[in-house]
PDB file of C-alpha atoms in Angstrom:
ATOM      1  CA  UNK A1032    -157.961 -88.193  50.443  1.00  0.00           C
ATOM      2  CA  UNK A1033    -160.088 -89.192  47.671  1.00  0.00           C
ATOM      3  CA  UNK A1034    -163.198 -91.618  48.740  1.00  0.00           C
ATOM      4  CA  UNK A1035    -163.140 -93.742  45.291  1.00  0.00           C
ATOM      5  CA  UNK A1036    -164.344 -96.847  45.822  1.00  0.00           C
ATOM      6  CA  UNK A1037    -164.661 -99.964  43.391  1.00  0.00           C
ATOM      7  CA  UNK A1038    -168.029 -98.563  42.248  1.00  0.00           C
ATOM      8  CA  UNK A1039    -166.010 -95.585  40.684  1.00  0.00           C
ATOM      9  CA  UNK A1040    -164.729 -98.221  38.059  1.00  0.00           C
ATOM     10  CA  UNK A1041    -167.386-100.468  37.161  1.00  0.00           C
ATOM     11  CA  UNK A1042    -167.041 -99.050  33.955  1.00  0.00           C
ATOM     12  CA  UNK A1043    -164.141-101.245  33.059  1.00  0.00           C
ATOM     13  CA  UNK A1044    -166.689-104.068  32.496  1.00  0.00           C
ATOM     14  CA  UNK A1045    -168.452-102.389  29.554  1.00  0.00           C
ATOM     15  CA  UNK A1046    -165.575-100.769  28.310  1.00  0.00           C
ATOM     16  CA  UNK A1047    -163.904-102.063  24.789  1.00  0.00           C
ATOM     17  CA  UNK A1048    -160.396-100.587  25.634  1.00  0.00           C
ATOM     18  CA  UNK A1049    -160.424-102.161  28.817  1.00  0.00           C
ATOM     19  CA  UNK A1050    -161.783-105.569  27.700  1.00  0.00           C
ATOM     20  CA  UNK A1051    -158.536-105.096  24.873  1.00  0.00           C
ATOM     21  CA  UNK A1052    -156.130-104.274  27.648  1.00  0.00           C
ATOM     22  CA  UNK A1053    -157.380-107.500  29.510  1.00  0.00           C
ATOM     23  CA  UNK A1054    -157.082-110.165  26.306  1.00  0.00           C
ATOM     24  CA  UNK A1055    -153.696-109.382  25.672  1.00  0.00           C
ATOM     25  CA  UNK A1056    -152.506-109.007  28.975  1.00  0.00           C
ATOM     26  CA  UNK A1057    -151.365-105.130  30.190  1.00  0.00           C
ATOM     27  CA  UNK A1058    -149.835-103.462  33.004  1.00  0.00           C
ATOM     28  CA  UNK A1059    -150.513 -99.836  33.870  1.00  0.00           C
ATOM     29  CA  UNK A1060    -147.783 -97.827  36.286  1.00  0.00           C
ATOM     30  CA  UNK A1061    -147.849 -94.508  37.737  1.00  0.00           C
ATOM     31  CA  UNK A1062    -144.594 -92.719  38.942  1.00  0.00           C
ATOM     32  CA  UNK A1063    -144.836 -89.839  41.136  1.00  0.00           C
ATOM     33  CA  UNK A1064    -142.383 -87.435  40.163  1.00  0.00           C
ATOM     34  CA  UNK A1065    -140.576 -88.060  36.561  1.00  0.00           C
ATOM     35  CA  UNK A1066    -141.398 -87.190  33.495  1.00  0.00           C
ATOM     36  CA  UNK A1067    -142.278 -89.542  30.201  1.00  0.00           C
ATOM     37  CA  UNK A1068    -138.666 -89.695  29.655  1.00  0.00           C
ATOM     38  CA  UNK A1069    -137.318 -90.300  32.316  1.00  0.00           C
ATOM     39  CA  UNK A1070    -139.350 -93.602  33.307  1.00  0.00           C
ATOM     40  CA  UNK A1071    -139.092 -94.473  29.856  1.00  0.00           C
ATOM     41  CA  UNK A1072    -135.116 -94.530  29.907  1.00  0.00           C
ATOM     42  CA  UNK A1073    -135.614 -95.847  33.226  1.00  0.00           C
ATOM     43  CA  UNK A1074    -136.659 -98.841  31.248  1.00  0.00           C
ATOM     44  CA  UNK A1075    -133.921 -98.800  28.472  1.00  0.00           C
ATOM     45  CA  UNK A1076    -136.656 -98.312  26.255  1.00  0.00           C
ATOM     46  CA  UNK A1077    -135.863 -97.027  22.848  1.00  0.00           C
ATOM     47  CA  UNK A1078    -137.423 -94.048  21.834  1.00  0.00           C
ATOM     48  CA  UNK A1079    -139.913 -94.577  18.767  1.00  0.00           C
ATOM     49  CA  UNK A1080    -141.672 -91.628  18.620  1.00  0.00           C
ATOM     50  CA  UNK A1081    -145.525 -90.774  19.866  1.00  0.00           C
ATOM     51  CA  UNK A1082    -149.076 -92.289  19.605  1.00  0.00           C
ATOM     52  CA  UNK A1083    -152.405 -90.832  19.600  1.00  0.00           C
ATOM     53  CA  UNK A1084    -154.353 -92.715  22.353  1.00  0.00           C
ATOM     54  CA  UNK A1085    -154.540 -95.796  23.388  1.00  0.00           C
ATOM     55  CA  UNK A1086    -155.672 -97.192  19.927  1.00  0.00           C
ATOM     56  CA  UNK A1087    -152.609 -95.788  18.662  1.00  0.00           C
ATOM     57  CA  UNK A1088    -150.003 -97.341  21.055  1.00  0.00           C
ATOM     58  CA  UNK A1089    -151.738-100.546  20.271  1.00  0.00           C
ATOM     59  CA  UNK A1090    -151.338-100.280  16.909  1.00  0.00           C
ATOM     60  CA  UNK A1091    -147.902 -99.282  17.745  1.00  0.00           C
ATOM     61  CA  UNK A1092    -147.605-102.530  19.698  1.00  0.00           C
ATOM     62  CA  UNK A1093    -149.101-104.852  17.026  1.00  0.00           C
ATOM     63  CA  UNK A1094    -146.706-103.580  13.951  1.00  0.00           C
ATOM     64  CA  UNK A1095    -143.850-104.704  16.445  1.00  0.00           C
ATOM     65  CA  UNK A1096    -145.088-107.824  16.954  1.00  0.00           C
ATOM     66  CA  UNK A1097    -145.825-108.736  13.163  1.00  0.00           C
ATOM     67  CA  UNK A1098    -141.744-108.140  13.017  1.00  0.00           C
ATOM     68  CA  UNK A1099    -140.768-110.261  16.294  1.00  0.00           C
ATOM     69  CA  UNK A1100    -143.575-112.313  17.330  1.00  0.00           C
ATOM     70  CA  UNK A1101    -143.460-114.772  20.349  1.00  0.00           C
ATOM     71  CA  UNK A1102    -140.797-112.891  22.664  1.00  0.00           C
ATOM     72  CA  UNK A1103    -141.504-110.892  25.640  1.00  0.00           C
ATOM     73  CA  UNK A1104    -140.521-107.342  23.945  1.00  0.00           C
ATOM     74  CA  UNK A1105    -143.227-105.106  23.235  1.00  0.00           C
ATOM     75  CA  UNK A1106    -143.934-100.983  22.678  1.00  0.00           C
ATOM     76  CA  UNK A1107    -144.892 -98.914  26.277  1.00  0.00           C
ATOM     77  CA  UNK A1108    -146.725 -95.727  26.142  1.00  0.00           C
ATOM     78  CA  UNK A1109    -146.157 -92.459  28.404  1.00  0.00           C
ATOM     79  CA  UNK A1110    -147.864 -89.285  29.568  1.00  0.00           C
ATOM     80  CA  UNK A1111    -147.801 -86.852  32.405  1.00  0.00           C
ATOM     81  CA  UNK A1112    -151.278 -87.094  34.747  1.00  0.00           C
ATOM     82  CA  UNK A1113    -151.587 -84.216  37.558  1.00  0.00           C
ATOM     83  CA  UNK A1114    -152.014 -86.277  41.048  1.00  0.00           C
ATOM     84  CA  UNK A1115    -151.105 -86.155  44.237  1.00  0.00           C
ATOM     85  CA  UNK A1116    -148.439 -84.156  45.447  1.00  0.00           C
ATOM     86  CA  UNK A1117    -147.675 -82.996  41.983  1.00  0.00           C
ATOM     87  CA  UNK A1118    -146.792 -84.432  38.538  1.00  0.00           C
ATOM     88  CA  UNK A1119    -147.020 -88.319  37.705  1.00  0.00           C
ATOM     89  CA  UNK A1120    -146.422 -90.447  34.619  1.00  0.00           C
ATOM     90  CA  UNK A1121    -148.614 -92.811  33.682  1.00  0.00           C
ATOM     91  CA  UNK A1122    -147.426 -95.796  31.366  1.00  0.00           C
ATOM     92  CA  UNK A1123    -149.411 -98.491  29.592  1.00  0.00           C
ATOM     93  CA  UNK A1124    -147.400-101.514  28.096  1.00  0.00           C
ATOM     94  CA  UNK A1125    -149.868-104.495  26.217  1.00  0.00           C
ATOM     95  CA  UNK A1126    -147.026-106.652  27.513  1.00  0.00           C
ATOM     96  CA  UNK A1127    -148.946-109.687  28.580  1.00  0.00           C
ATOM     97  CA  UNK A1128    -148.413-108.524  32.168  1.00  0.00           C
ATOM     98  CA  UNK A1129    -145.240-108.737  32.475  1.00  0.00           C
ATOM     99  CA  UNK A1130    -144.463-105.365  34.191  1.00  0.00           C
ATOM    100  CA  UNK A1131    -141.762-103.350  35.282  1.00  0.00           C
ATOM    101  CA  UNK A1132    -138.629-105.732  36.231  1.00  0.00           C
ATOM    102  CA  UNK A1133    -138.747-104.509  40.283  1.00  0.00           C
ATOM    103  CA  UNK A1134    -134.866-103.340  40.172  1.00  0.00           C
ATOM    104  CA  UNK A1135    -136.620-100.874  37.813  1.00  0.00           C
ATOM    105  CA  UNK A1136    -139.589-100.140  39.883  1.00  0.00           C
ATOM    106  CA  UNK A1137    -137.554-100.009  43.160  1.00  0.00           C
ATOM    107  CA  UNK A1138    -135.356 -96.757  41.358  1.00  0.00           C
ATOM    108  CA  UNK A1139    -137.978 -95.380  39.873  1.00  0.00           C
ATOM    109  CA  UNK A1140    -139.732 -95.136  43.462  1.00  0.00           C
ATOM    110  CA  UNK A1141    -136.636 -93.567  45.164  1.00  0.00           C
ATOM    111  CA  UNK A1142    -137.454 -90.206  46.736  1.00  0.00           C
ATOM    112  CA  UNK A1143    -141.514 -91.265  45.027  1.00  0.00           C
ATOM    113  CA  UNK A1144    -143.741 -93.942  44.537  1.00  0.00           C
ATOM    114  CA  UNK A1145    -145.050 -96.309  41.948  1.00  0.00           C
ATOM    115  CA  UNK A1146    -148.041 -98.022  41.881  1.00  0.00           C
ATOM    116  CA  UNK A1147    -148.831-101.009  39.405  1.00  0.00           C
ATOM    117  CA  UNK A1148    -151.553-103.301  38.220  1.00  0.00           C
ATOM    118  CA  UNK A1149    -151.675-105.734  35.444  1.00  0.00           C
ATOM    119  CA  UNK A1150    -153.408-108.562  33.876  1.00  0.00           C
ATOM    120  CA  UNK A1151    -151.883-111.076  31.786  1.00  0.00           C
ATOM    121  CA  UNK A1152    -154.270-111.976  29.716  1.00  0.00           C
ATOM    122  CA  UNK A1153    -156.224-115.319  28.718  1.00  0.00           C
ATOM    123  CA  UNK A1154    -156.947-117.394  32.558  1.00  0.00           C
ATOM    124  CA  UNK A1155    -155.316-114.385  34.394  1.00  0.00           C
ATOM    125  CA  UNK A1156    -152.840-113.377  37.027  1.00  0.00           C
ATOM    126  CA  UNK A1157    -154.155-109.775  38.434  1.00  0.00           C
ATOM    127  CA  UNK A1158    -151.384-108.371  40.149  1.00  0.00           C
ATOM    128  CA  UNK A1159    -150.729-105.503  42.329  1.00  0.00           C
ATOM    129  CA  UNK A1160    -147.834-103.446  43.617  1.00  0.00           C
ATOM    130  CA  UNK A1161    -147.058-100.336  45.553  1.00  0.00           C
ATOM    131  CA  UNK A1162    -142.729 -99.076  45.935  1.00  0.00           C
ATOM    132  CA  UNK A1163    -142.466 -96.234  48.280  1.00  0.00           C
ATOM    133  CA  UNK A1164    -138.957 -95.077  48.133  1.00  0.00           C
ATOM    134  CA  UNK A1165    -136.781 -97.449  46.420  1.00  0.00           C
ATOM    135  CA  UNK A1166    -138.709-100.037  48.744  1.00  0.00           C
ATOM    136  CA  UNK A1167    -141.565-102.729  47.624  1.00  0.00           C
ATOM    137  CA  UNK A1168    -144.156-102.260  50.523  1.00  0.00           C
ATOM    138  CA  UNK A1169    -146.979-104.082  49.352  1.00  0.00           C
ATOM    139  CA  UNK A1170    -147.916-106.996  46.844  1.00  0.00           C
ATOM    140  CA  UNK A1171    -150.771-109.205  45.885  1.00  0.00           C
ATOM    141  CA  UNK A1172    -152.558-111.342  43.409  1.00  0.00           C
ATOM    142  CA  UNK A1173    -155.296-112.154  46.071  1.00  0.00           C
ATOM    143  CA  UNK A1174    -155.560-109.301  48.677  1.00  0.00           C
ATOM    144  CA  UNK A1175    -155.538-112.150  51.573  1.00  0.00           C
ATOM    145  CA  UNK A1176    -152.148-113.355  50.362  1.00  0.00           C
ATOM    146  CA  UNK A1177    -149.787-109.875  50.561  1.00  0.00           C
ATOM    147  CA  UNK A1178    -146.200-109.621  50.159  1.00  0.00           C
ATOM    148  CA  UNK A1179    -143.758-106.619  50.935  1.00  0.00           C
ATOM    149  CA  UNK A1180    -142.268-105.158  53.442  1.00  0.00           C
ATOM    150  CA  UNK A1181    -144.914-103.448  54.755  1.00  0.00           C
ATOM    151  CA  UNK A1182    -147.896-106.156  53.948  1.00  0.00           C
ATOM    152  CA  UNK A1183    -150.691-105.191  56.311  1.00  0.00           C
ATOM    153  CA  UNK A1184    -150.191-101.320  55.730  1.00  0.00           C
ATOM    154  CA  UNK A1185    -152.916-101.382  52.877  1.00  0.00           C
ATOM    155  CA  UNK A1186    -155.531-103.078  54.840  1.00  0.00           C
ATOM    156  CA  UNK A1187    -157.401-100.254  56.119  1.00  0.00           C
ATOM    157  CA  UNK A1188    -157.676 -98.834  52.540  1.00  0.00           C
ATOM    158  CA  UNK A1189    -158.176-102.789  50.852  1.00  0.00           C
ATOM    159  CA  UNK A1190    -161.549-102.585  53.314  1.00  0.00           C
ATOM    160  CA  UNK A1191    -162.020 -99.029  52.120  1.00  0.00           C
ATOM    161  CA  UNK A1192    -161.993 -99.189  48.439  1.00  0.00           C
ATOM    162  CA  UNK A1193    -164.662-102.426  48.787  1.00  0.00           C
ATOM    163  CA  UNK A1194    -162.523-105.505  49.364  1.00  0.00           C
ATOM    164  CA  UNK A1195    -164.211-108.534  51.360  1.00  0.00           C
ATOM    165  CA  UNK A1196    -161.304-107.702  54.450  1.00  0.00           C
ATOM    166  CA  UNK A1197    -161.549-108.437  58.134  1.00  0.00           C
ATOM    167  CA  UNK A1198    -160.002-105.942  60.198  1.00  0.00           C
ATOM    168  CA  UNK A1199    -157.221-107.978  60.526  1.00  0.00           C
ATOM    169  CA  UNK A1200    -157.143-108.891  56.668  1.00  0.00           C
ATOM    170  CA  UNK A1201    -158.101-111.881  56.175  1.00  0.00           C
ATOM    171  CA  UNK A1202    -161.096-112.982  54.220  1.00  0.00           C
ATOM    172  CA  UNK A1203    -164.805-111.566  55.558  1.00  0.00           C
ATOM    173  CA  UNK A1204    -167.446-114.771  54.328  1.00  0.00           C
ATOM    174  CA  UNK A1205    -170.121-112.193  55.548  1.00  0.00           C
ATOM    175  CA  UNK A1206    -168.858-109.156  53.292  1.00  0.00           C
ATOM    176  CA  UNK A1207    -170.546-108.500  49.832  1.00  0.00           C
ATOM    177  CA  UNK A1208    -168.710-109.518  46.737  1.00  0.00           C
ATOM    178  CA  UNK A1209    -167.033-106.971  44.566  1.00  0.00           C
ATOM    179  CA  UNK A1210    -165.520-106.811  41.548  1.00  0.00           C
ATOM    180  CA  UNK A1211    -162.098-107.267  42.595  1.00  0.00           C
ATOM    181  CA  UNK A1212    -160.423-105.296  39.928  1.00  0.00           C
ATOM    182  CA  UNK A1213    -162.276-102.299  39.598  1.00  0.00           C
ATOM    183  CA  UNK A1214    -161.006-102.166  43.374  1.00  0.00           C
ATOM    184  CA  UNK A1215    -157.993-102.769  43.157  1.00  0.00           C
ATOM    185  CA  UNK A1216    -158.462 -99.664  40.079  1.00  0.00           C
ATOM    186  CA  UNK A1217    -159.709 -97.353  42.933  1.00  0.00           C
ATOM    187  CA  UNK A1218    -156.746 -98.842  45.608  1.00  0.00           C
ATOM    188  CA  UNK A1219    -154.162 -96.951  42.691  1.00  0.00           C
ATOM    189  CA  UNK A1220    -155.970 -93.950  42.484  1.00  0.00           C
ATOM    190  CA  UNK A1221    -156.207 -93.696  46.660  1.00  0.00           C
ATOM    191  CA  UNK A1222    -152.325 -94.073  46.886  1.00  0.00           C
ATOM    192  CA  UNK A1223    -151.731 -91.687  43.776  1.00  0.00           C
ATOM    193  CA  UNK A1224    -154.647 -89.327  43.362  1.00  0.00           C
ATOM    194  CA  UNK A1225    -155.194 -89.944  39.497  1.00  0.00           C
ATOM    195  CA  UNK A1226    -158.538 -90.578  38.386  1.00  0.00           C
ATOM    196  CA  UNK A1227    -157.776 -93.251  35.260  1.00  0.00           C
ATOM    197  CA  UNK A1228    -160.713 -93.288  33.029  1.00  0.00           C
ATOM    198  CA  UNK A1229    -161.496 -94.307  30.077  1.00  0.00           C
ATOM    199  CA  UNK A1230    -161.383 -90.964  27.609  1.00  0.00           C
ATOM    200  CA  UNK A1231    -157.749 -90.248  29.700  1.00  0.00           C
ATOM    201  CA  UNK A1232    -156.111 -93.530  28.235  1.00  0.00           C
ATOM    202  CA  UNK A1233    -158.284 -93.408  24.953  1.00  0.00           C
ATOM    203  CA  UNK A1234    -157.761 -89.630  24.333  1.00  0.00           C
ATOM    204  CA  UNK A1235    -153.735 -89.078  25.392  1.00  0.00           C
ATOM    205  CA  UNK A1236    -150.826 -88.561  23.498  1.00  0.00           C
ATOM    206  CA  UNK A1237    -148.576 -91.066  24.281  1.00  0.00           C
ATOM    207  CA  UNK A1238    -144.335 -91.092  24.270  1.00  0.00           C
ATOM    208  CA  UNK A1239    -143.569 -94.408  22.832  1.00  0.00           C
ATOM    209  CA  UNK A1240    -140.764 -96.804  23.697  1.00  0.00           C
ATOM    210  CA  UNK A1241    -139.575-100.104  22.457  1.00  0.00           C
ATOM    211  CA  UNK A1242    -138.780-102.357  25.294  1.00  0.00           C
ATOM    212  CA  UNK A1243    -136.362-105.440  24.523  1.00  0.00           C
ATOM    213  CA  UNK A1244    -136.979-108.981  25.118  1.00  0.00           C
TER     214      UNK A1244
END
């Protein structure tokens, strides 16, 4: 098991893509085990062909929204990542955090697992999920305030990845802060095994999709 820790991602705080992905609001999911296309459909997005980068599938994003402004659609992006225990797809929607509606995530997760974080943008909401199986087992905007079926199961790697956790997960006043998303960064790439840089979302081809209001 990988030992990344929310050092590994202090990057995200000089990091122009990542400071875009925060103002509008993002979320970025990985799904072990189907390709592009299939989480794409998954998400009765429309197919609208591919984007270079991240700069791209913004731009891709933006021309949508000149046409439709002001309604919860917006344009995802998808690639295949290597991870653990095989092939993952990694999608990144500037969708104000909205996410993947969880009938979607649950499905996608069946026989898998998807793991989610997002931002939506301007005072935000960082949120956090892990399906295992068709199952939400964990959930969280504050790590001391989880949801899921399986709540507590995360706590061991929460403390791990640099979260101020007792053993028992509540909030340590004696632990050191940290900069609570670039751990909750290294909490997705400890339950999935892919390292997300910058140059990897800046530098992939994306499969585009238009996802509806």
């Amino acid at each position: 098991m990988t030992s990344v820790t929310a050092h590994d991602y202090a990057w995200i705080r000089t990091s122009p893509l990542f400071a875009l992905m925060t103002e509008y609001g993002y979320t970025l999911t990985l799904v072990r085990g189907r390709t592009p296309r299939e989480v794409l459909d998954a998400m009765e997005a429309e197919p609208c062909g591919t984007a270079e980068g991240a700069a791209g599938l913004n731009e891709a994003n933006q021309a949508h929204e000149v046409d439709d402004c002001w309604d919860e659609s917006y344009v995802a992006g998808a690639f295949g990542v290597r991870g653990r225990d095989g092939d993952w797809t990694l999608v990144l929607g500037f969708d104000s955090g909205l996410g993947l509606a969880e009938p979607c995530a649950e499905g996608l997760s069946r026989g898998g697992r998807v793991v989610a974080h997002s931002t939506n943008g301007g005072k935000p909401i960082d949120l956090f999920h892990w399906f295992e199986d068709g199952e939400l087992r964990t959930t969280f905007e504050s790590p001391t305030w989880r949801g899921g079926s399986t709540p507590d199961d995360l706590i061991p790697l929460l403390r791990d990845v640099g979260l101020p956790l007792t053993l028992d997960g509540e909030h340590d006043d004696g632990a050191p802060d940290v900069d609570r998303k670039a751990a909750v960064l290294a909490l997705a790439e400890r339950l999935t095994g892919v390292r997300v840089t910058e140059s990897l979302l800046a530098d992939a081809t994306y499969e585009l999709g238009f996802v509806s209001d």
